[in-house]
Each structure stands twice: as C-alpha cells, then as structure tokens.
PDB file of C-alpha atoms in Angstrom:
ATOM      1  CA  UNK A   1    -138.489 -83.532-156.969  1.00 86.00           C
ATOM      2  CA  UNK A   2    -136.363 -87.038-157.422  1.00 86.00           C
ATOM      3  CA  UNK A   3    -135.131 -86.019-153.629  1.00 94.00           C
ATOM      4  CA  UNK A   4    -138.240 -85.439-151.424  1.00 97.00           C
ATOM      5  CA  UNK A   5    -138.080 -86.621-147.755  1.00 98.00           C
ATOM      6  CA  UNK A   6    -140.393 -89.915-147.641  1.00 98.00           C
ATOM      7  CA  UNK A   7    -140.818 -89.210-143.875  1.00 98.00           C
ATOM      8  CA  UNK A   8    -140.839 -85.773-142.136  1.00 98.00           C
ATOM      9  CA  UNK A   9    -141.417 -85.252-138.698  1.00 98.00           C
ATOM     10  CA  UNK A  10    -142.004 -81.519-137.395  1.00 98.00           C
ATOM     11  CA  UNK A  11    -141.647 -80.084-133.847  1.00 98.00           C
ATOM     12  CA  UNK A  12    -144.386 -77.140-134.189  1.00 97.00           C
ATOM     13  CA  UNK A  13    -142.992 -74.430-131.787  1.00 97.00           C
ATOM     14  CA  UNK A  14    -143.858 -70.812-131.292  1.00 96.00           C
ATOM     15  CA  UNK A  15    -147.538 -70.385-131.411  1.00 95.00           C
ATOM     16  CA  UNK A  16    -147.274 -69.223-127.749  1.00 93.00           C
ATOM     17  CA  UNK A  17    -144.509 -66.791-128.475  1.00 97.00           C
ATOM     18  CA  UNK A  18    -146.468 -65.348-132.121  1.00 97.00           C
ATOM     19  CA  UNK A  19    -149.004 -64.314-130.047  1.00 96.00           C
ATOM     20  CA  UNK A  20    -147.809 -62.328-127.618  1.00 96.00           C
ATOM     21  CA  UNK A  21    -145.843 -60.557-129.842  1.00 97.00           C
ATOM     22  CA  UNK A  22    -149.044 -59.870-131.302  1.00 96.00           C
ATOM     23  CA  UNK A  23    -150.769 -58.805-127.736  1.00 97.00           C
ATOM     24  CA  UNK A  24    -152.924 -61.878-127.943  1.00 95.00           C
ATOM     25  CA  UNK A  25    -153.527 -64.929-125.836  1.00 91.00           C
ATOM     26  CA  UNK A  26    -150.970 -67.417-126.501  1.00 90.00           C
ATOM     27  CA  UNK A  27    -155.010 -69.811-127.972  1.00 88.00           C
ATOM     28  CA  UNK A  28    -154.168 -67.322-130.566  1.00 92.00           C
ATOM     29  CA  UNK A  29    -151.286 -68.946-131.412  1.00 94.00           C
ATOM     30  CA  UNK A  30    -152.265 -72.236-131.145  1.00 92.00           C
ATOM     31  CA  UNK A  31    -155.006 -71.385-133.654  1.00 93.00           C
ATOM     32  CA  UNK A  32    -152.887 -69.664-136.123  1.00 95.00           C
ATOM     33  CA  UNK A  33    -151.009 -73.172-135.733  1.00 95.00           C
ATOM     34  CA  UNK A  34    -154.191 -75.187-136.623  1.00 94.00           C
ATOM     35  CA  UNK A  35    -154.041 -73.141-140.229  1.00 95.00           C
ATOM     36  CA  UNK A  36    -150.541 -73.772-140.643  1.00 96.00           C
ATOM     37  CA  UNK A  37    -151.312 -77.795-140.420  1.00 95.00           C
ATOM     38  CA  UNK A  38    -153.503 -78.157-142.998  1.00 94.00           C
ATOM     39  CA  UNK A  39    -151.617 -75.758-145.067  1.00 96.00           C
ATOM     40  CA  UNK A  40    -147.905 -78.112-144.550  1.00 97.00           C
ATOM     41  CA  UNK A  41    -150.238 -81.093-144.414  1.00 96.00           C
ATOM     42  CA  UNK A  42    -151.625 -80.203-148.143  1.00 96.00           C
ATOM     43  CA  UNK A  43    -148.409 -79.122-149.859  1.00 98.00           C
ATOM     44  CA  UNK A  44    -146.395 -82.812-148.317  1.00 98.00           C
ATOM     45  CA  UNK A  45    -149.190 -84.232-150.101  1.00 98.00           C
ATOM     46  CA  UNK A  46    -148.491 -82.623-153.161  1.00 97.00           C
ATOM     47  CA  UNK A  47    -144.775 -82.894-153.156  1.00 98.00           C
ATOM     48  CA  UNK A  48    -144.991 -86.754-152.792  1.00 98.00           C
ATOM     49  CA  UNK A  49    -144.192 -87.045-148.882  1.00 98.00           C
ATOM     50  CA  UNK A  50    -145.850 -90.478-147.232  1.00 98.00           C
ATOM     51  CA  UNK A  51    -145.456 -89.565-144.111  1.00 98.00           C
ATOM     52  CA  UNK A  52    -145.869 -86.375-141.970  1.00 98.00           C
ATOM     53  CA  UNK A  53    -146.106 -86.997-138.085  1.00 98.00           C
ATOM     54  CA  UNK A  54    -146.336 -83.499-136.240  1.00 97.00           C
ATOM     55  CA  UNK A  55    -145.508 -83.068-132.641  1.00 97.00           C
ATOM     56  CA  UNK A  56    -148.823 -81.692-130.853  1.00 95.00           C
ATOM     57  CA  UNK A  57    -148.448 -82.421-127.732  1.00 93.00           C
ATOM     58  CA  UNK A  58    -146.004 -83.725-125.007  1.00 95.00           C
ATOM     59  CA  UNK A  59    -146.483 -85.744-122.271  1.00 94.00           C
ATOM     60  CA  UNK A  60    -144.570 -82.850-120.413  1.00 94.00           C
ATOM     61  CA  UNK A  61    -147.310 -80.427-121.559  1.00 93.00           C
ATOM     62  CA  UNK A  62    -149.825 -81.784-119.101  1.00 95.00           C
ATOM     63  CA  UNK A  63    -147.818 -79.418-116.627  1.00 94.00           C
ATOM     64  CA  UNK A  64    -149.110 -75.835-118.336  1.00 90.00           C
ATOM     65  CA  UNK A  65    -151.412 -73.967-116.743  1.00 90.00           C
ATOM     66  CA  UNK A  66    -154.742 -76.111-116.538  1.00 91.00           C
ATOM     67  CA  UNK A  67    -156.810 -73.689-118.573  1.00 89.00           C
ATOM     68  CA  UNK A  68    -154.408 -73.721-121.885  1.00 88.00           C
ATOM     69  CA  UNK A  69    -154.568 -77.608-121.577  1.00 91.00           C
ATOM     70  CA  UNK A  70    -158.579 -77.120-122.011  1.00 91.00           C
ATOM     71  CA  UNK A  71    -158.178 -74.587-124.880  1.00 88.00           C
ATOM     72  CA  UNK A  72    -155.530 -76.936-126.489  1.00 90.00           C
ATOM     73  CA  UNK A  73    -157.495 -80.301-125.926  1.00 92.00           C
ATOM     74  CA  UNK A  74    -160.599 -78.010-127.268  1.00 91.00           C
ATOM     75  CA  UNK A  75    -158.862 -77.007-130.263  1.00 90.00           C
ATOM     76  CA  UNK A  76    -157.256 -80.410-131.173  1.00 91.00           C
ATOM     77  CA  UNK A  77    -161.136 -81.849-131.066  1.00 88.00           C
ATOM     78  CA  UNK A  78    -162.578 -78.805-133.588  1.00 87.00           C
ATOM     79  CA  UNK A  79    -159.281 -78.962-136.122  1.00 89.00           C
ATOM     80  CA  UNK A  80    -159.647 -82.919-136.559  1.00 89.00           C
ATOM     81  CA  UNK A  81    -161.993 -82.287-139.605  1.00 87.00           C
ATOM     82  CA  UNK A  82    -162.403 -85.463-141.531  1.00 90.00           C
ATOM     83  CA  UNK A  83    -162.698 -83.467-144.790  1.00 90.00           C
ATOM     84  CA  UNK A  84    -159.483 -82.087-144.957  1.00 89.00           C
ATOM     85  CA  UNK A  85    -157.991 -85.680-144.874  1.00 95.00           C
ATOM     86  CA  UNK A  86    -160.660 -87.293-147.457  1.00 95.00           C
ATOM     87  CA  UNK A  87    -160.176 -83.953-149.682  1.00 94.00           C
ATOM     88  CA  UNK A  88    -156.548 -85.071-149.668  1.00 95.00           C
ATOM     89  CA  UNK A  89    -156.667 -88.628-150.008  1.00 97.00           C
ATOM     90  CA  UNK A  90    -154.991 -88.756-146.578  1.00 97.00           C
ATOM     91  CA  UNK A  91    -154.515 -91.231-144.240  1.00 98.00           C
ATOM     92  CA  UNK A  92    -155.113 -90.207-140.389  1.00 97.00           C
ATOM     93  CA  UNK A  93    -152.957 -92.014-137.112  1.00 98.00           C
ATOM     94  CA  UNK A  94    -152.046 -90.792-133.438  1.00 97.00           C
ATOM     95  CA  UNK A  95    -149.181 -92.060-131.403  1.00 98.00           C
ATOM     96  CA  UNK A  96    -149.094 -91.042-127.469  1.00 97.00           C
ATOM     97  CA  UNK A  97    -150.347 -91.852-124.330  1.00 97.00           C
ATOM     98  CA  UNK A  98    -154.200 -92.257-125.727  1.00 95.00           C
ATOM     99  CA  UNK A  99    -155.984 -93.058-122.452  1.00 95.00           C
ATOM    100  CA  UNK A 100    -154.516 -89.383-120.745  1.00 95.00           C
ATOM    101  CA  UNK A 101    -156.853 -88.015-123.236  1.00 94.00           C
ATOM    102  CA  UNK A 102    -160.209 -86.847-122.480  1.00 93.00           C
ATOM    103  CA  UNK A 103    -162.975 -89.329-123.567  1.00 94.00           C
ATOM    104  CA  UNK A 104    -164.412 -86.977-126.167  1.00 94.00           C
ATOM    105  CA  UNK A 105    -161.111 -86.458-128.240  1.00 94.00           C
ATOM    106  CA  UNK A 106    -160.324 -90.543-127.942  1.00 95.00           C
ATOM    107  CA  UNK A 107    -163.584 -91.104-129.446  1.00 96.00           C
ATOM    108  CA  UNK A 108    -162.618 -88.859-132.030  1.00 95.00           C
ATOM    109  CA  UNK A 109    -159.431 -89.792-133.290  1.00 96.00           C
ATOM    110  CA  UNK A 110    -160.411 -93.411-133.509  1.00 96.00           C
ATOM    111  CA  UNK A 111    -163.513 -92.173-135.388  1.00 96.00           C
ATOM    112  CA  UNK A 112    -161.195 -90.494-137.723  1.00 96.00           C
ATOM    113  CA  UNK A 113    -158.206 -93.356-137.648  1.00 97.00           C
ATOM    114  CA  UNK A 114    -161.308 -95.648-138.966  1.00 97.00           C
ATOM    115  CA  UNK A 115    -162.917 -93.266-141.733  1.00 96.00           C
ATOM    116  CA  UNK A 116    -159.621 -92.470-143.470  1.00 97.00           C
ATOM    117  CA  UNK A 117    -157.884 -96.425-143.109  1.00 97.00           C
ATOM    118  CA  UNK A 118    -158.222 -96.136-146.882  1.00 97.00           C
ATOM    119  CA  UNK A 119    -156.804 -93.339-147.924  1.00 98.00           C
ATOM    120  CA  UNK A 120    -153.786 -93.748-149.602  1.00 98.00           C
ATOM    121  CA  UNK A 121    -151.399 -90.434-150.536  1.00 98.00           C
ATOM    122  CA  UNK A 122    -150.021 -89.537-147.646  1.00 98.00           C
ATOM    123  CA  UNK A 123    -150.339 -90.718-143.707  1.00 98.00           C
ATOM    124  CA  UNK A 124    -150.659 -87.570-141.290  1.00 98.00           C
ATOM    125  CA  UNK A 125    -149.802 -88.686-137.694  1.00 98.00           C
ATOM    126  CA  UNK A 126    -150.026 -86.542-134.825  1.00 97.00           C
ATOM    127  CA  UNK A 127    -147.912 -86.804-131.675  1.00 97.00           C
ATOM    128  CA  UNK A 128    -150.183 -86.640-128.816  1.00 96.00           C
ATOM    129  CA  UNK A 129    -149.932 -86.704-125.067  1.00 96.00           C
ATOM    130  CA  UNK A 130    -146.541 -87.976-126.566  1.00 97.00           C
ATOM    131  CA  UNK A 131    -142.880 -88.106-125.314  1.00 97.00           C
ATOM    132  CA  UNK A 132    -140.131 -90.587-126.640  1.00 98.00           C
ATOM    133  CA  UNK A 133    -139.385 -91.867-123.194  1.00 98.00           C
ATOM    134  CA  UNK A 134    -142.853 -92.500-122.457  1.00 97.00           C
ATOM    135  CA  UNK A 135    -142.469 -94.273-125.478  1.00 98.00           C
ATOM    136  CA  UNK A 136    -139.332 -96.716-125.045  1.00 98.00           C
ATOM    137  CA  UNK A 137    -140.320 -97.379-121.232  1.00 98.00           C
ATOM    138  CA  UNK A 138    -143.532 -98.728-122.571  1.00 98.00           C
ATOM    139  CA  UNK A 139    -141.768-100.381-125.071  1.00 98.00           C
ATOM    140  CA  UNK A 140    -139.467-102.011-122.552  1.00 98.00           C
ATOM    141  CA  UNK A 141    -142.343-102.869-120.400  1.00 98.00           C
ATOM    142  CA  UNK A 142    -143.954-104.674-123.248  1.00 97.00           C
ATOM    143  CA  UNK A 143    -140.828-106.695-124.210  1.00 98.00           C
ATOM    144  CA  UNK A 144    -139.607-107.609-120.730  1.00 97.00           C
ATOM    145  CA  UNK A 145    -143.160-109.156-120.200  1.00 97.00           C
ATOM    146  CA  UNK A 146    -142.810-111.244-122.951  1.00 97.00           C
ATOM    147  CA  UNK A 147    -139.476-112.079-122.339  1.00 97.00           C
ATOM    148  CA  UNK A 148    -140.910-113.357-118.853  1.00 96.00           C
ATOM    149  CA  UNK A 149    -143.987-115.249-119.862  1.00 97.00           C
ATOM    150  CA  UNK A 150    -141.785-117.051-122.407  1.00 96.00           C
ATOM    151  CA  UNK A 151    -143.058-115.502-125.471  1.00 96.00           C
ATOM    152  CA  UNK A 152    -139.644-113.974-126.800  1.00 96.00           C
ATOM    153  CA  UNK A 153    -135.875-115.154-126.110  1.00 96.00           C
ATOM    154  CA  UNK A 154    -133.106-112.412-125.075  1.00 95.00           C
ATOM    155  CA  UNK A 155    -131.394-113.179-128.523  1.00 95.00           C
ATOM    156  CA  UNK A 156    -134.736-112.116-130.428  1.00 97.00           C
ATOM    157  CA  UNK A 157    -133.872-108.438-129.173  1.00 97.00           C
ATOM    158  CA  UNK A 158    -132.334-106.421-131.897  1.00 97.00           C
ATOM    159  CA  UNK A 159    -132.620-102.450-132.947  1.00 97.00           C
ATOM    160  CA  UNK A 160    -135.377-103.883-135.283  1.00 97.00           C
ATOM    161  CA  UNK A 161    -137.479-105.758-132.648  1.00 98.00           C
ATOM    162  CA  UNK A 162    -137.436-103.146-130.428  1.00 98.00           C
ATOM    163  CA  UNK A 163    -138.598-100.719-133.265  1.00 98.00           C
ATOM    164  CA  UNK A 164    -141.598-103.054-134.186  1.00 98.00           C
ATOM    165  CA  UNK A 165    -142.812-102.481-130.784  1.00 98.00           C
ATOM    166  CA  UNK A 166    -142.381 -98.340-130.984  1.00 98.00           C
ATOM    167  CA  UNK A 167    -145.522 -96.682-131.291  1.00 98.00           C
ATOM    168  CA  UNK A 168    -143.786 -95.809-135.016  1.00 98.00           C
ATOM    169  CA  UNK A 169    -143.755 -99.433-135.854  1.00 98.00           C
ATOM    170  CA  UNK A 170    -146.213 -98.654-138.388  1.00 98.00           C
ATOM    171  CA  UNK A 171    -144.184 -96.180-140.896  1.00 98.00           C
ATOM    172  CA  UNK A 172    -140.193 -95.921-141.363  1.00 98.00           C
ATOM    173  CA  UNK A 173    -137.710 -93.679-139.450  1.00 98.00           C
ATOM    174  CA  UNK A 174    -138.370 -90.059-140.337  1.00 98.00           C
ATOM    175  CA  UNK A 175    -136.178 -88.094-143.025  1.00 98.00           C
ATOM    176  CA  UNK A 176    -136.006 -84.943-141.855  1.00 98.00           C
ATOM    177  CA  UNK A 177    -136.909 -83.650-138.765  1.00 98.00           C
ATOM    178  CA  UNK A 178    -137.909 -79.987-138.740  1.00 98.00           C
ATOM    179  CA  UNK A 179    -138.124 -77.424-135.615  1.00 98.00           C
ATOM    180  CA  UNK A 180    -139.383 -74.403-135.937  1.00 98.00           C
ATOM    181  CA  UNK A 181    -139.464 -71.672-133.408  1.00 98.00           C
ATOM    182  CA  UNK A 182    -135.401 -71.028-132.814  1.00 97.00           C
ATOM    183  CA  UNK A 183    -134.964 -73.692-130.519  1.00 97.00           C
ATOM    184  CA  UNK A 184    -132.130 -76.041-131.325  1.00 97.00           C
ATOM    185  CA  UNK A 185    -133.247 -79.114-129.067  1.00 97.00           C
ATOM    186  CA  UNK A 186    -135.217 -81.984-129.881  1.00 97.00           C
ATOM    187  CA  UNK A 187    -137.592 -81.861-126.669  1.00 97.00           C
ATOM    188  CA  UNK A 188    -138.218 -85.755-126.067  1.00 97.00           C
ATOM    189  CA  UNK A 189    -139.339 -86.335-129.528  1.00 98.00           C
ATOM    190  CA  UNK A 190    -138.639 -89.291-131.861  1.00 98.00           C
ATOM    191  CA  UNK A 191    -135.403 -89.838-130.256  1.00 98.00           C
ATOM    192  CA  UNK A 192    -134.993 -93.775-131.049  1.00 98.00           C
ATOM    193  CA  UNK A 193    -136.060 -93.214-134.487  1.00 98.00           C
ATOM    194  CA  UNK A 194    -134.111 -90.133-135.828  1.00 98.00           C
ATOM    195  CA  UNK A 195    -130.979 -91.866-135.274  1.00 97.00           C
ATOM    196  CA  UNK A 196    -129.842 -90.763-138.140  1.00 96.00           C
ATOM    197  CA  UNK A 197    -132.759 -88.082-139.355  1.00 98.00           C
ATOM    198  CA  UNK A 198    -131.301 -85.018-141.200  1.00 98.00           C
ATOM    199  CA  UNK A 199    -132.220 -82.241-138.505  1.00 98.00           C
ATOM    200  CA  UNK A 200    -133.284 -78.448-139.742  1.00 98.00           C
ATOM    201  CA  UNK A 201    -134.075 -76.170-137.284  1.00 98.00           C
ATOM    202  CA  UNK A 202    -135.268 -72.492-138.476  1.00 98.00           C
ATOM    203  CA  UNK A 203    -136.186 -69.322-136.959  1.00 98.00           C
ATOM    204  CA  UNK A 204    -139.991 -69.166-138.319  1.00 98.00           C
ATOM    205  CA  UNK A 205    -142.929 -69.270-135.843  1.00 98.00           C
ATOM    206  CA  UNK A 206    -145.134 -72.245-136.342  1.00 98.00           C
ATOM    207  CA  UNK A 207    -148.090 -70.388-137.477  1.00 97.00           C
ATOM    208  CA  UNK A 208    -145.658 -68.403-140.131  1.00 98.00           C
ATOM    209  CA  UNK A 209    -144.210 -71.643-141.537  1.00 98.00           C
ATOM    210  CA  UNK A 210    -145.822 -71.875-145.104  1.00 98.00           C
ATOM    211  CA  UNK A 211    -145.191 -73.622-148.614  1.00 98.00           C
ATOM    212  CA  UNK A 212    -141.603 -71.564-149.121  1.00 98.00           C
ATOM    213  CA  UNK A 213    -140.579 -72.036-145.312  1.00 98.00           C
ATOM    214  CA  UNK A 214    -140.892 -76.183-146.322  1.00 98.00           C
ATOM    215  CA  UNK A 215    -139.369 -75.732-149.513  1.00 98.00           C
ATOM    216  CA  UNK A 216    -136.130 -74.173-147.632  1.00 98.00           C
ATOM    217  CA  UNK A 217    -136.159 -77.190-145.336  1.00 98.00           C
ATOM    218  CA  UNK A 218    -136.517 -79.531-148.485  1.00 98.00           C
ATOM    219  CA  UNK A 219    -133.703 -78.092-150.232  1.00 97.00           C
ATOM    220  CA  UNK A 220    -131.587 -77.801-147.099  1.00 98.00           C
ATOM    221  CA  UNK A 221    -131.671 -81.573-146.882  1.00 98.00           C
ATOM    222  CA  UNK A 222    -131.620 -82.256-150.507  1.00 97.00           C
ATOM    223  CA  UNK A 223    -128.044 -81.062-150.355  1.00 96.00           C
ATOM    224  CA  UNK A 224    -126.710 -82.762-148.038  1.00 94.00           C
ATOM    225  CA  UNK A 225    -125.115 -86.289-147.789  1.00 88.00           C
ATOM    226  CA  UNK A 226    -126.882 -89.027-145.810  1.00 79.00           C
ATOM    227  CA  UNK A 227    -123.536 -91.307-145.369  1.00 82.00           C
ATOM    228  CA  UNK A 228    -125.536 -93.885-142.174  1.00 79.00           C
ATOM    229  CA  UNK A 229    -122.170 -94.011-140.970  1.00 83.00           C
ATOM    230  CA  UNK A 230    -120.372 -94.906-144.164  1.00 76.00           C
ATOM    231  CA  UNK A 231    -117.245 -92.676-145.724  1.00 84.00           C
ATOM    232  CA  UNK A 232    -118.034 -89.771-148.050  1.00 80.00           C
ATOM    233  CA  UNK A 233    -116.282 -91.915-151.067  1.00 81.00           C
ATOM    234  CA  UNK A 234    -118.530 -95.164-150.193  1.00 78.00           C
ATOM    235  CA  UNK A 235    -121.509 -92.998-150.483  1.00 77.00           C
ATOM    236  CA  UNK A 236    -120.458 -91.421-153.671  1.00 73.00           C
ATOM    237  CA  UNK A 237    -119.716 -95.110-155.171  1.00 75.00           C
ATOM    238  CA  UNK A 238    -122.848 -96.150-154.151  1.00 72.00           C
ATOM    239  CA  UNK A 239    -124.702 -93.602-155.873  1.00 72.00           C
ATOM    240  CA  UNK A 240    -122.718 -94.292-159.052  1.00 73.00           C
ATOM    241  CA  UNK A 241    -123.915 -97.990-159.209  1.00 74.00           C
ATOM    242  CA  UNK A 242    -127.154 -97.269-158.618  1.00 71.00           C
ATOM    243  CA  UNK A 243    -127.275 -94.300-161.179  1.00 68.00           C
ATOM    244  CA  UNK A 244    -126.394 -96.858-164.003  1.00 67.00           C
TER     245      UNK A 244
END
C-alpha cells in the first residue's frame, strides 16, 4: 500500500468486442463498461489513487457509425450521476474537444465539474471527444499566439511550459497507464504526458476488468523500477538515502 500509483490513466477497450461474443449489440458493451467505471472508480478511491483519467472517447471515434455515436453520447449523459462522485468524496473533470459535444452533455459535465469542485479524495477525469494531437496542436496554437502578440518570449518555452498549457495542466503525469482489451498500442492517448508512465496492457475486456484485474496492474508496476532515465545503481542509492 506504501507503492500505489498517484496517477492512473486507463484506455477502456473491448466493450464492442464483449458483446458480440455475447450475441449482443456492441451498446451492450458499452453499458457493461459504464458498471465497470464506477466499480475501478470506487476501489482507486479506496486504495489512495488521486487521480484516475479514463479514456472515453476519441476524437477519431466521431468516424463510427452515426447511430453508436448517439447510443454512446446517450449513455455518457445517463452514467454521469452526481451521486456516485459525492458518495465518494470525488472530484469530477473532462479534458477533450468540449464544444464537438452535443449541448445537452456540455451542460452536464460543467454542471457536474461545478457540484463536485470540493470534493477532495480522488479526481476522476474523463477523456472526451479527446486525442493527444488534438491536444498539442491546440496547445501549439495557444503558445504561438502568445508568442506573436508579445505575451511570451521563445526562451520561456520549456517541457514544463508547454505542459501548463496541456489540457492535463491541472494534475501530474500519469503513473501507470493501463489498456485493456489485448491491444498493445496507445491509440493517441496521453502521449506528451506518459513520457515515462509505466505501461500494462492485459487481455481482460473492459467490462470484465474488476477489483483483482487492478490489483494485478498495481502489483505489476509496484515491481518494477522507475529509473527517469537514471542507472539501475543511481536509483537504488537514491532509495537508500531516502529510506534513512
């Protein structure tokens, strides 16, 4: 418990597949998915994770069929229920592309982004009508103006200024990133900030990945060495000092 993950980040994938294997519609899926969010989103909480940001959906994801982007955009406005986040003293935030969204689920989230500000044990951010290159172009977009109207100088651009104007600018770099699924790509997500993330990627659909399926990620990262670049030895003298 000394070594949980202060940041995960999870790329939810499968729901689609689940179903079918199931003979349902893939909305099946994404349901069963809904139940496996609060269910993760309850048991960081207890474990001491501060931040949880789950990928929900992609800027690419615009191109599925048009009538699972209804379902999907239906079901992300009935699952935000503000009660699960006050039950769990949670903190509620979106990063994305917010005006693709369809007035009804903006008005939402910002409803829900207000009502839990306070809450303090854990921040649950969803990645929606999200991609990391939407992300950094924006980003660049943002910087270059100010570079142009005289508001920044070339030298103020470092790795750190250009994360303070990330949608992420708000929490630090995830942990541990976590796909589920059996995919072993990262899909445009988070790429500036998992730099250096400890990556676990599993076999589990989403809607199958419970309390044990996170402990196996946890302890999959717990024993490994996060070395930032640094020699196996530095690492290990580092620890020492600090252990005394």
């Amino acid at each position: 418990m000394n070594r949980i993950p202060q940041h995960i980040a999870i790329i939810m994938d499968g729901n689609g597949r689940w179903a079918n294997e199931r003979g349902k519609e893939r909305s099946f899926g994404h349901q069963a998915g809904v139940d496996a969010v609060h269910c993760i989103t309850s048991e960081c909480v207890r474990l001491g994770v501060k931040y949880l940001t789950l990928y929900t959906f992609s800027t690419e994801n615009w191109n599925r069929p048009a009538d699972e982007v209804s379902a999907l955009m239906g079901l992300i406005l009935t699952s935000l229920e503000e009660e699960i986040f006050m039950k769990n003293n949670v903190r509620f935030k979106m990063i994305g592309d917010m005006d693709r969204l369809p007035d009804i689920v903006q008005e939402k989230i910002k409803e829900l982004e207000d009502h839990t500000a306070g809450n303090t044990a854990m921040t649950a951010v969803i990645a929606l009508s999200y991609s990391s290159r939407w992300e950094l172009v924006k980003a660049t977009k943002q910087i270059a103006k100010g570079v142009s109207d005289g508001k920044y100088k070339m030298d103020d651009i470092t790795e750190e200024f250009i994360s303070q104007h990330l949608e992420t600018a708000f929490m630090p770099d995830p942990d541990l990133l976590i796909r589920t699924g059996g995919e072993l790509r990262i899909s445009n997500y988070l790429l500036w900030q998992i730099a250096y993330s400890e990556l676990y990627f599993c076999d589990t659909y989403w809607p199958d990945f419970n309390e044990e399926a996170l402990y196996k990620a946890i302890y999959s990262y717990q024993n490994r060495q996060r070395r930032f670049g640094k020699t196996e030895a530095q690492v290990e003298e580092e620890e020492v000092k600090s252990d005394k």
